[in-house]
Amino acid sequence: MKKLNINNLIWFIVLLCYTLFFASLLYTGRINLFIHPKMHKYTMVALIAFIILSGFQFTRIFHEDDAAEIKLGYLILILPIAIGIAYKPKALNGRWVEVRGLNLLQVENICQDHKEKSSMQEVVARDNIILLNDKNYVDTLSVIYKSKENYKGKKIIFEGFVYKQHNIGKNQFITARTVVNCCAADAQVIGFICKYDGSNGIQEDQWVRVTGTIDTTKYIDENYNKEGIIPQILVEHIEEIKEPENKNIYH
Amino acid sequence: MLNNFYTIFLSIILEGLPFIILGSFIASLIQVFVTEETVAKLIPKNKFLGLVMSASIGFVFPVCECAIVPIVRRLIKKGMPLNMAITFMLSVPIVNPVVLLSTYYAFSGHTNMVFLRAACGMAGAMIIGYLVSILHEGEVLKDSSVGEGHCHCHGHSHQHHDHHDHHESGHCSCGHDHNHNHERKGVILKVIEHTSIEVYDVGKLYVIGALISSAMQSFIPKAHIIAIGEGNLSSILVMFALAFVLSICSETDAFIARTFVGQFTTGSILGFLILGPMIDIKNTIMLCGSFKLSFVIKLIFVIFAICFIAAVMVNALPLAALI
């Protein structure tokens, strides 16, 4: 009778765990917290590969036993799954902004010239109000940063989470979004400085919808010791909203 | 705080694993279908021509830096000269269609950055490949690096003392040496089997790399790195440090790099774009699994030195004005 091959068995279990892990992330849509939807096809390919590999490995559980020690590598490989199960995945929060840094002076660099005209015409067309959504957020915001003077006095509506940077005024806060190009590791935070007399009453990390007009303000970037003029929103109306389903903007 | 760490960690794993599997699969195809004779035939006699050839493969071989390590160590096993293999490994993640396209989108309005990245990446990879092959003598791969320890591939009749012989000769015991053992098996099964071994070998190191990288990203404020400075030389060091620590996939690093335009020198941004795909935390860990430590240290040193020279040159030459 063939003997059980422990290493082959463990490797089978590891592969099976990965299969189930990937399947459940895709099935529940929680994968959206981690990677850009354009990457989902690769996750799907990986899932199929894991199914094939575990199927193959299953046939080897009783293969010759070379009595080797159990390998440490299996423990390492199971770690991501253990973390994935043990903790309820959340989107990046305000602490992340502090570590990653929020450099509002750099936002205009994001602006892509060819998109400038077309996207703005589209956004402003309706009622002369600039209405930001997940799709147009990055392009529109960067255009406003780049040509702030042209948009002074225009009405704007947008949503985001509140972040209070220590180097801005007491009556100011930042309404920010997390933008992801590929996976959460490349996440960047961008947003608008909002001027509002009731800023004290607004909690950090609270999601809000802001209605206001575009103005400009001086901003000092401490990391780079630079200062510049960036857009600022004079808040006319602010309301608290529920955290959206998709907290990241996938650009 | 831990929450962010977990999210970054899992996202690096989820993003990278499909490509680890892809790389393992390609490596297995090479293992099963490409013989040493084929490799020997394909390699040009002229060393320079060989370097140019391996630096250009990337244009038709869209693989990023996660997938390249298993492929390269397999090619070295199959007899590809070291200088070509290293050039191949370093250039493919830079000059591949997907990466160049995303660089183009990220730097729209600065199209020269695309050409500069491709040119410096290829030239740098060739010089580095040439230099490390001179600097390092003897075997570069660890004896036991390519799948031996847990090789599943011996047939039932395969005897154990054979296994030990392979260890001494430094060859993979699952390789050509005893191909006769495989004859009974289907080719497809052989490929799956090797893919499985490669996924284990590279995957575990990838997890460690992702762990370190996400820890550094979540716990070291970026401001501390940036504080090093924005002068001509210090800006290059800052961008090198960021590229190494962040371990961002080469297919998206351009989107990060563009946010530094204007804040940092052009040379330092170019340095970020060529150094990042060549070496970062997770690649260092993966390399350490396959290559001898002394070789990995030399390689990293040469990569940093050459990329630094390239970045300084871009800063010094009027090239920067073009961008």
Coordinates of C-alpha atoms in Angstrom, one line a residue:
Chain A
M1 CA 0.0 0.0 0.0
K2 CA 1.2 3.5 -0.8
K3 CA 2.0 5.7 2.1
L4 CA 0.8 9.2 2.7
N5 CA 3.2 11.8 1.5
I6 CA 3.0 14.6 4.1
N7 CA 4.7 17.3 2.0
N8 CA 2.5 16.6 -1.0
L9 CA -0.6 16.6 1.2
I10 CA 0.3 20.0 2.7
W11 CA 1.1 21.5 -0.7
F12 CA -2.3 20.2 -1.8
I13 CA -4.0 21.9 1.1
V14 CA -2.1 25.2 0.4
L15 CA -3.2 25.1 -3.2
L16 CA -6.7 24.3 -2.3
C17 CA -6.8 27.2 0.2
Y18 CA -5.6 29.6 -2.5
T19 CA -8.2 28.3 -4.9
L20 CA -11.0 28.9 -2.3
F21 CA -9.5 32.3 -1.3
F22 CA -9.3 33.6 -4.9
A23 CA -12.8 32.2 -5.7
S24 CA -14.4 33.8 -2.6
L25 CA -12.7 37.2 -3.2
L26 CA -14.0 37.2 -6.8
Y27 CA -17.4 35.9 -5.8
T28 CA -18.0 38.4 -3.0
G29 CA -16.5 41.3 -5.0
R30 CA -14.2 42.0 -2.0
I31 CA -11.3 41.9 -4.5
N32 CA -12.3 45.5 -5.4
L33 CA -10.7 46.7 -2.1
F34 CA -7.3 45.5 -3.3
I35 CA -6.8 45.7 -7.0
H36 CA -8.1 47.6 -10.1
P37 CA -11.0 45.9 -11.9
K38 CA -8.8 45.8 -15.1
M39 CA -6.6 43.3 -13.2
H40 CA -9.5 40.9 -12.4
K41 CA -8.9 38.9 -15.5
Y42 CA -5.5 38.0 -14.2
T43 CA -7.0 37.0 -10.9
M44 CA -9.4 34.8 -12.8
V45 CA -6.5 33.2 -14.7
A46 CA -4.7 32.6 -11.4
L47 CA -7.9 31.0 -10.0
I48 CA -8.1 28.5 -13.0
A49 CA -4.4 27.8 -12.5
F50 CA -4.9 27.0 -8.9
I51 CA -7.8 24.7 -9.7
I52 CA -5.6 22.8 -12.1
L53 CA -2.6 22.7 -9.8
S54 CA -4.7 21.5 -6.8
G55 CA -6.4 18.9 -9.0
F56 CA -3.0 17.6 -10.1
Q57 CA -1.6 17.7 -6.6
F58 CA -4.5 15.7 -5.3
T59 CA -3.4 12.8 -7.4
R60 CA 0.0 13.0 -5.7
I61 CA -1.0 12.8 -2.1
F62 CA -0.1 9.1 -1.9
H63 CA 3.0 9.4 -4.0
E64 CA 6.3 8.0 -2.9
D65 CA 7.3 9.4 0.4
D66 CA 10.9 10.7 0.6
A67 CA 10.5 11.3 4.3
A68 CA 11.7 14.8 4.0
E69 CA 11.0 17.3 6.8
I70 CA 8.0 19.5 6.4
K71 CA 9.0 22.6 4.6
L72 CA 8.8 26.0 6.2
G73 CA 7.7 27.5 2.9
Y74 CA 4.2 26.2 3.3
L75 CA 3.8 28.2 6.4
I76 CA 4.9 31.3 4.7
L77 CA 2.6 30.7 1.8
I78 CA -0.4 30.2 4.0
L79 CA 0.3 33.6 5.8
P80 CA -1.6 35.8 3.2
I81 CA -4.6 33.5 3.5
A82 CA -4.5 33.5 7.3
I83 CA -4.5 37.3 7.2
G84 CA -7.2 37.4 4.6
I85 CA -9.4 35.3 6.7
A86 CA -8.6 36.8 10.1
Y87 CA -9.1 40.4 9.2
K88 CA -12.1 42.0 7.7
P89 CA -10.7 43.9 4.7
K90 CA -11.2 47.6 4.8
A91 CA -10.1 50.4 2.5
L92 CA -7.1 52.5 3.3
N93 CA -7.9 55.1 5.9
G94 CA -6.7 58.4 7.2
R95 CA -3.6 57.0 8.8
W96 CA -2.5 56.0 5.4
V97 CA -2.7 59.6 4.2
E98 CA -0.3 60.5 7.0
V99 CA 2.2 57.9 6.1
R100 CA 1.9 58.3 2.3
G101 CA 1.7 62.1 2.4
L102 CA -0.7 64.3 0.5
N103 CA 1.1 66.7 -1.7
L104 CA -1.5 69.0 -3.1
L105 CA 1.1 71.0 -5.0
Q106 CA 1.8 68.0 -7.2
V107 CA -1.8 67.3 -8.2
E108 CA -1.5 69.4 -11.4
N109 CA 1.2 67.0 -12.7
I110 CA -1.4 64.3 -13.0
C111 CA -3.3 66.4 -15.6
Q112 CA -3.1 64.8 -19.0
D113 CA -3.2 67.4 -21.7
H114 CA -5.2 65.6 -24.2
K115 CA -8.0 65.0 -21.8
E116 CA -8.2 68.6 -20.6
K117 CA -10.6 70.0 -23.1
S118 CA -12.9 67.2 -23.8
S119 CA -13.5 66.0 -20.3
M120 CA -14.2 69.5 -19.0
Q121 CA -16.7 70.3 -21.7
E122 CA -18.5 67.2 -20.8
V123 CA -18.5 67.9 -17.1
V124 CA -19.5 71.5 -17.2
A125 CA -22.2 71.1 -19.9
R126 CA -25.0 70.4 -17.5
D127 CA -26.4 73.4 -15.6
N128 CA -22.9 74.9 -15.5
I129 CA -22.2 73.0 -12.3
I130 CA -19.1 70.8 -12.1
L131 CA -20.3 67.5 -10.7
L132 CA -17.6 65.0 -9.8
N133 CA -18.1 61.3 -9.8
D134 CA -15.8 58.2 -9.7
K135 CA -15.4 58.3 -13.5
N136 CA -14.4 61.9 -14.0
Y137 CA -12.8 62.6 -10.6
V138 CA -9.1 62.4 -11.4
D139 CA -9.2 64.1 -14.8
T140 CA -11.5 67.0 -13.7
L141 CA -9.8 67.6 -10.4
S142 CA -6.4 67.8 -12.1
V143 CA -7.7 70.1 -14.8
I144 CA -9.1 72.5 -12.1
Y145 CA -5.7 72.4 -10.3
K146 CA -3.9 73.2 -13.5
S147 CA -6.2 76.0 -14.8
K148 CA -7.5 77.2 -11.4
E149 CA -7.9 80.8 -12.5
N150 CA -10.3 79.8 -15.3
Y151 CA -12.6 78.0 -12.9
K152 CA -12.8 80.6 -10.2
G153 CA -16.3 81.2 -9.1
K154 CA -17.7 78.1 -10.8
K155 CA -20.0 75.9 -8.7
I156 CA -18.8 72.4 -7.9
I157 CA -20.2 69.3 -6.1
F158 CA -18.1 66.3 -5.0
E159 CA -17.8 63.6 -2.3
G160 CA -14.9 62.2 -0.4
F161 CA -13.6 61.5 3.1
V162 CA -12.4 64.3 5.4
Y163 CA -8.8 64.6 6.2
K164 CA -7.4 67.3 8.4
Q165 CA -3.8 68.1 7.6
H166 CA -2.0 69.8 10.4
N167 CA -0.5 72.5 8.2
I168 CA -3.8 74.0 7.0
G169 CA -6.0 76.5 8.8
K170 CA -8.5 75.8 11.6
N171 CA -11.4 76.7 9.3
Q172 CA -10.1 74.4 6.5
F173 CA -10.2 70.6 5.9
I174 CA -9.4 68.4 2.9
T175 CA -12.0 66.3 1.2
A176 CA -10.0 63.5 -0.4
R177 CA -10.3 60.3 -2.4
T178 CA -7.9 57.4 -2.8
V179 CA -6.9 56.8 -6.4
V180 CA -5.6 53.4 -7.4
N181 CA -3.9 52.6 -10.7
C182 CA -3.3 49.0 -10.3
C183 CA -3.3 47.7 -6.7
A184 CA -3.6 49.4 -3.3
A185 CA 0.2 49.6 -3.1
D186 CA 0.2 52.4 -5.6
A187 CA -2.7 54.2 -4.0
Q188 CA -2.4 58.0 -3.9
V189 CA -4.6 60.4 -2.1
I190 CA -5.9 63.6 -3.8
G191 CA -8.6 66.1 -3.0
F192 CA -9.6 69.7 -2.5
I193 CA -9.0 72.0 0.4
C194 CA -12.4 73.2 1.7
K195 CA -13.0 76.4 3.6
Y196 CA -15.8 76.1 6.0
D197 CA -16.4 77.9 9.3
G198 CA -17.9 74.9 10.9
S199 CA -14.8 72.7 10.2
N200 CA -14.4 71.9 13.8
G201 CA -17.6 69.9 13.9
I202 CA -16.5 67.6 11.1
Q203 CA -14.8 64.4 12.1
E204 CA -11.8 63.0 10.3
D205 CA -12.5 60.0 8.0
Q206 CA -16.2 61.0 7.8
W207 CA -17.6 60.8 4.3
V208 CA -19.2 64.0 3.1
R209 CA -20.8 65.6 0.0
V210 CA -19.6 69.2 -0.5
T211 CA -21.3 71.9 -2.6
G212 CA -19.3 75.1 -3.1
T213 CA -17.6 77.5 -5.4
I214 CA -14.0 77.3 -6.6
D215 CA -11.5 79.8 -5.2
T216 CA -7.8 79.7 -4.7
T217 CA -5.5 79.7 -1.6
K218 CA -1.9 79.7 -0.7
Y219 CA -0.6 76.3 0.3
I220 CA 2.7 75.4 2.0
D221 CA 4.1 71.9 1.4
E222 CA 6.3 71.2 4.3
N223 CA 8.0 68.1 2.9
Y224 CA 9.4 70.1 0.0
N225 CA 9.5 73.5 1.7
K226 CA 7.6 74.9 -1.2
E227 CA 4.6 77.1 -1.5
G228 CA 2.1 77.6 -4.2
I229 CA -1.4 78.6 -5.2
I230 CA -3.9 75.8 -5.3
P231 CA -7.7 75.7 -5.7
Q232 CA -9.8 75.9 -2.6
I233 CA -13.5 75.3 -2.3
L234 CA -15.7 77.8 -0.4
V235 CA -18.2 75.5 1.1
E236 CA -21.9 76.5 0.8
H237 CA -23.4 73.3 1.9
I238 CA -22.0 70.1 3.4
E239 CA -23.7 66.9 4.3
E240 CA -22.5 63.7 5.9
I241 CA -23.0 60.6 3.7
K242 CA -22.6 56.9 4.1
E243 CA -19.3 55.3 3.1
P244 CA -19.6 54.4 -0.6
E245 CA -19.4 50.8 -1.8
N246 CA -16.3 51.5 -3.8
K247 CA -14.0 53.7 -1.7
N248 CA -11.2 53.7 -4.1
I249 CA -11.3 55.4 -7.5
Y250 CA -9.8 53.1 -10.1
H251 CA -8.2 55.3 -12.6
Chain B
M1 CA -2.5 51.2 11.1
L2 CA -2.4 47.5 10.9
N3 CA -5.4 47.6 8.7
N4 CA -3.5 49.6 6.1
F5 CA -0.6 47.2 6.3
Y6 CA -2.9 44.2 5.8
T7 CA -4.6 45.8 2.8
I8 CA -1.3 46.7 1.1
F9 CA 0.1 43.3 1.8
L10 CA -2.8 41.4 0.4
S11 CA -3.1 43.7 -2.6
I12 CA 0.6 43.1 -3.5
I13 CA 0.0 39.4 -3.2
L14 CA -3.2 39.4 -5.2
E15 CA -1.6 41.6 -7.9
G16 CA 1.6 39.6 -8.2
L17 CA 0.6 35.9 -7.8
P18 CA -1.0 35.6 -11.3
F19 CA 2.3 36.8 -12.7
I20 CA 4.3 34.5 -10.5
I21 CA 2.2 31.6 -11.9
L22 CA 2.6 32.9 -15.4
G23 CA 6.4 33.1 -15.0
S24 CA 6.5 29.6 -13.5
F25 CA 4.5 28.3 -16.4
I26 CA 6.8 29.8 -19.0
A27 CA 9.8 28.5 -17.0
S28 CA 8.2 25.0 -17.1
L29 CA 7.6 25.2 -20.8
I30 CA 11.3 26.1 -21.2
Q31 CA 12.3 23.2 -18.9
V32 CA 10.2 20.6 -20.8
F33 CA 10.5 21.8 -24.4
V34 CA 13.8 23.7 -24.8
T35 CA 17.0 21.7 -24.8
E36 CA 20.5 22.9 -24.1
E37 CA 21.3 22.4 -27.8
T38 CA 18.5 24.7 -28.9
V39 CA 19.8 27.4 -26.5
A40 CA 23.3 27.0 -27.6
K41 CA 22.3 27.3 -31.3
L42 CA 20.3 30.5 -30.7
I43 CA 23.1 32.3 -28.9
P44 CA 25.1 34.5 -31.2
K45 CA 28.9 34.0 -31.3
N46 CA 29.5 37.7 -31.0
K47 CA 29.1 38.8 -27.3
F48 CA 27.9 42.3 -28.1
L49 CA 25.3 40.9 -30.6
G50 CA 24.1 38.6 -27.8
L51 CA 23.6 41.4 -25.4
V52 CA 21.7 43.5 -27.9
M53 CA 19.5 40.5 -28.7
S54 CA 18.7 39.7 -25.1
A55 CA 18.0 43.4 -24.3
S56 CA 15.5 43.6 -27.2
I57 CA 13.5 40.4 -26.4
G58 CA 11.3 42.5 -24.1
F59 CA 9.7 44.3 -27.0
V60 CA 7.9 41.0 -27.9
F61 CA 7.8 39.4 -24.5
P62 CA 5.5 41.3 -22.2
V63 CA 6.5 39.9 -18.8
C64 CA 7.0 42.1 -15.7
E65 CA 9.6 41.8 -13.0
C66 CA 7.7 39.3 -10.8
A67 CA 7.5 36.7 -13.5
I68 CA 11.0 37.1 -14.8
V69 CA 13.0 35.4 -12.0
P70 CA 11.9 31.8 -12.5
I71 CA 12.3 32.2 -16.3
V72 CA 15.8 33.5 -16.0
R73 CA 17.1 30.9 -13.6
R74 CA 15.7 28.2 -15.9
L75 CA 17.5 29.8 -18.9
I76 CA 20.8 29.9 -17.0
K77 CA 20.3 26.2 -16.2
K78 CA 19.7 25.6 -19.8
G79 CA 23.1 27.1 -20.6
M80 CA 22.4 30.7 -21.5
P81 CA 25.5 32.8 -20.8
L82 CA 25.3 34.9 -17.6
N83 CA 25.8 38.3 -19.3
M84 CA 22.8 37.6 -21.6
A85 CA 20.6 36.2 -18.9
I86 CA 21.1 39.1 -16.6
T87 CA 20.6 41.6 -19.5
F88 CA 17.4 39.8 -20.4
M89 CA 16.2 39.8 -16.8
L90 CA 16.8 43.5 -16.3
S91 CA 15.6 44.8 -19.6
V92 CA 12.4 42.8 -20.2
P93 CA 10.4 44.5 -17.3
I94 CA 11.3 47.9 -18.8
V95 CA 11.1 47.6 -22.6
N96 CA 7.9 45.6 -22.9
P97 CA 4.9 46.9 -24.7
V98 CA 2.6 47.2 -21.7
V99 CA 5.1 49.1 -19.6
L100 CA 6.0 51.5 -22.4
L101 CA 2.4 52.2 -23.2
S102 CA 1.6 52.9 -19.5
T103 CA 4.6 55.2 -19.4
Y104 CA 3.3 57.0 -22.5
Y105 CA -0.1 57.5 -20.8
A106 CA 1.4 58.6 -17.5
F107 CA 3.8 61.1 -19.1
S108 CA 1.5 62.3 -21.8
G109 CA 2.9 65.6 -23.0
H110 CA 6.4 64.4 -22.1
T111 CA 6.7 61.6 -24.7
N112 CA 10.5 61.8 -24.6
M113 CA 10.3 60.1 -21.2
V114 CA 9.2 56.9 -23.0
F115 CA 12.2 56.9 -25.3
L116 CA 14.6 57.9 -22.6
R117 CA 13.3 55.1 -20.3
A118 CA 13.5 52.5 -23.1
A119 CA 17.0 53.6 -24.2
C120 CA 18.5 54.0 -20.7
G121 CA 16.9 50.7 -19.6
M122 CA 18.3 48.7 -22.5
A123 CA 21.7 50.3 -22.5
G124 CA 21.9 50.0 -18.7
A125 CA 20.8 46.4 -18.7
M126 CA 23.5 45.5 -21.3
I127 CA 26.2 47.2 -19.4
I128 CA 25.2 45.7 -16.1
G129 CA 24.9 42.2 -17.7
Y130 CA 28.4 42.6 -19.1
L131 CA 29.9 43.9 -15.9
V132 CA 28.5 41.3 -13.5
S133 CA 29.6 38.5 -15.8
I134 CA 33.1 39.8 -15.6
L135 CA 32.9 40.5 -11.8
H136 CA 31.6 37.1 -10.9
E137 CA 33.5 33.9 -11.6
G138 CA 32.1 30.5 -11.3
E139 CA 28.6 29.2 -10.5
V140 CA 25.9 31.9 -9.9
L141 CA 23.0 29.7 -9.0
K142 CA 22.7 28.0 -5.7
D143 CA 23.3 24.2 -6.0
S144 CA 19.9 23.4 -4.6
S145 CA 18.1 26.3 -6.1
V146 CA 16.1 24.8 -8.9
G147 CA 13.6 22.5 -7.4
E148 CA 15.7 19.7 -6.0
G149 CA 14.7 19.6 -2.3
H150 CA 11.2 18.6 -2.9
C151 CA 11.4 17.3 -6.5
H152 CA 8.4 15.2 -7.1
C153 CA 9.4 14.1 -10.5
H154 CA 11.2 10.8 -10.1
G155 CA 9.2 7.9 -11.2
H156 CA 8.5 5.1 -8.8
S157 CA 11.4 3.1 -10.0
H158 CA 13.7 6.0 -9.6
Q159 CA 16.4 5.3 -7.0
H160 CA 17.3 7.5 -4.2
H161 CA 21.1 7.4 -4.6
D162 CA 20.6 8.9 -8.1
H163 CA 19.0 11.8 -6.4
H164 CA 22.1 12.6 -4.4
D165 CA 24.3 12.4 -7.4
H166 CA 22.3 15.2 -9.0
H167 CA 22.9 17.3 -6.0
E168 CA 26.6 17.1 -6.3
S169 CA 26.6 17.9 -10.0
G170 CA 24.6 21.0 -9.3
H171 CA 21.9 20.0 -11.8
C172 CA 18.3 20.0 -11.2
S173 CA 17.3 16.4 -10.5
C174 CA 14.1 17.0 -12.4
G175 CA 15.9 18.1 -15.5
H176 CA 17.2 16.4 -18.6
D177 CA 19.4 14.1 -16.7
H178 CA 16.7 11.5 -16.2
N179 CA 14.3 12.4 -18.9
H180 CA 13.8 8.8 -19.6
N181 CA 11.9 8.6 -16.4
H182 CA 9.3 11.0 -17.8
E183 CA 8.7 9.3 -21.1
R184 CA 5.6 7.5 -19.7
K185 CA 4.0 10.7 -18.5
G186 CA 2.1 13.1 -20.7
V187 CA 3.9 16.3 -21.6
I188 CA 1.1 18.3 -20.1
L189 CA 1.5 16.6 -16.8
K190 CA 5.2 17.3 -16.8
V191 CA 4.5 21.0 -17.4
I192 CA 2.0 21.1 -14.6
E193 CA 4.3 19.3 -12.3
H194 CA 7.1 21.8 -12.9
T195 CA 4.8 24.8 -12.7
S196 CA 3.7 23.5 -9.3
I197 CA 7.3 23.3 -8.1
E198 CA 8.2 26.7 -9.4
V199 CA 5.1 28.3 -7.9
Y200 CA 6.2 27.0 -4.5
D201 CA 9.8 28.0 -4.9
V202 CA 9.2 31.5 -6.1
G203 CA 5.9 32.1 -4.4
K204 CA 7.2 31.7 -0.8
L205 CA 9.9 34.2 -1.5
Y206 CA 7.5 36.6 -3.1
V207 CA 5.3 36.5 0.0
I208 CA 8.3 37.4 2.2
G209 CA 9.2 40.2 -0.2
A210 CA 5.6 41.5 -0.2
L211 CA 5.6 41.4 3.6
I212 CA 8.7 43.5 4.0
S213 CA 7.7 46.0 1.3
S214 CA 4.2 46.5 2.7
A215 CA 5.6 46.9 6.2
M216 CA 8.0 49.6 5.1
Q217 CA 5.3 51.3 3.1
S218 CA 2.8 51.4 6.0
F219 CA 5.2 52.3 8.8
I220 CA 7.8 54.6 7.3
P221 CA 6.3 57.9 6.4
K222 CA 7.1 58.9 2.8
A223 CA 8.0 62.3 4.2
H224 CA 11.1 60.8 5.9
I225 CA 12.4 59.5 2.6
I226 CA 11.7 62.7 0.8
A227 CA 13.4 64.7 3.5
I228 CA 16.8 63.4 2.2
G229 CA 16.6 66.2 -0.3
E230 CA 15.8 67.4 -3.8
G231 CA 19.2 68.5 -5.0
N232 CA 20.8 67.2 -8.1
L233 CA 22.3 64.1 -6.5
S234 CA 20.2 63.7 -3.4
S235 CA 17.0 63.7 -5.4
I236 CA 18.4 60.6 -7.3
L237 CA 19.0 58.9 -4.0
V238 CA 15.5 59.7 -2.8
M239 CA 13.9 58.2 -5.9
F240 CA 16.1 55.2 -5.8
A241 CA 15.1 54.6 -2.2
L242 CA 11.4 55.0 -3.1
A243 CA 11.8 52.6 -6.1
F244 CA 13.5 50.0 -4.0
V245 CA 11.1 50.2 -1.0
L246 CA 7.8 50.6 -2.8
S247 CA 8.3 47.5 -5.1
I248 CA 5.6 48.8 -7.5
C249 CA 5.0 46.7 -10.6
S250 CA 6.8 48.2 -13.6
E251 CA 3.5 48.4 -15.4
T252 CA 2.2 51.1 -13.1
D253 CA 5.3 52.8 -11.6
A254 CA 5.1 55.5 -14.2
F255 CA 1.8 56.7 -12.7
I256 CA 3.6 57.2 -9.4
A257 CA 6.7 58.7 -11.0
R258 CA 4.7 61.4 -12.8
T259 CA 3.6 62.9 -9.5
F260 CA 7.2 63.8 -8.9
V261 CA 7.6 65.8 -12.1
G262 CA 8.6 69.4 -11.1
Q263 CA 9.4 68.4 -7.5
F264 CA 12.4 66.3 -8.4
T265 CA 15.0 66.4 -11.1
T266 CA 14.3 64.6 -14.4
G267 CA 17.3 62.4 -13.9
S268 CA 16.0 61.1 -10.6
I269 CA 12.6 60.4 -12.1
L270 CA 14.2 58.5 -14.9
G271 CA 16.3 56.7 -12.3
F272 CA 13.1 55.6 -10.5
L273 CA 11.7 54.3 -13.8
I274 CA 14.7 52.2 -14.7
L275 CA 15.9 51.1 -11.2
G276 CA 12.5 50.0 -10.0
P277 CA 11.9 47.3 -12.6
M278 CA 15.5 46.0 -12.3
I279 CA 15.6 45.6 -8.5
D280 CA 13.4 46.1 -5.5
I281 CA 12.7 44.5 -2.2
K282 CA 10.6 41.6 -3.4
N283 CA 13.0 40.9 -6.4
T284 CA 16.0 40.9 -4.0
I285 CA 14.3 38.2 -1.9
M286 CA 13.4 36.2 -4.9
L287 CA 16.9 36.5 -6.3
C288 CA 18.4 35.4 -3.0
G289 CA 16.4 32.2 -3.3
S290 CA 17.9 31.2 -6.6
F291 CA 21.3 32.9 -6.8
K292 CA 24.3 32.9 -4.6
L293 CA 24.3 35.7 -2.1
S294 CA 27.7 37.0 -3.2
F295 CA 26.4 37.3 -6.7
V296 CA 23.2 39.0 -5.6
I297 CA 25.2 41.6 -3.7
K298 CA 27.4 42.3 -6.7
L299 CA 24.4 42.5 -9.0
I300 CA 22.6 45.0 -6.8
F301 CA 25.7 47.1 -6.4
V302 CA 26.3 47.3 -10.1
I303 CA 22.6 48.0 -10.8
F304 CA 22.6 50.9 -8.4
A305 CA 25.9 52.3 -9.7
I306 CA 24.9 52.1 -13.4
C307 CA 21.4 53.5 -12.8
F308 CA 23.0 56.3 -10.7
I309 CA 25.4 57.2 -13.6
A310 CA 22.5 57.2 -16.0
A311 CA 20.4 59.5 -13.8
V312 CA 23.3 61.9 -13.3
M313 CA 23.9 61.9 -17.0
V314 CA 20.3 62.8 -17.8
N315 CA 20.5 65.6 -15.2
A316 CA 23.8 66.9 -16.6
L317 CA 23.0 66.7 -20.3
P318 CA 20.7 69.1 -22.1
L319 CA 18.5 66.0 -22.5
A320 CA 16.4 67.1 -19.5
A321 CA 15.3 70.2 -21.4
L322 CA 13.7 68.0 -24.0
I323 CA 11.4 66.7 -21.4

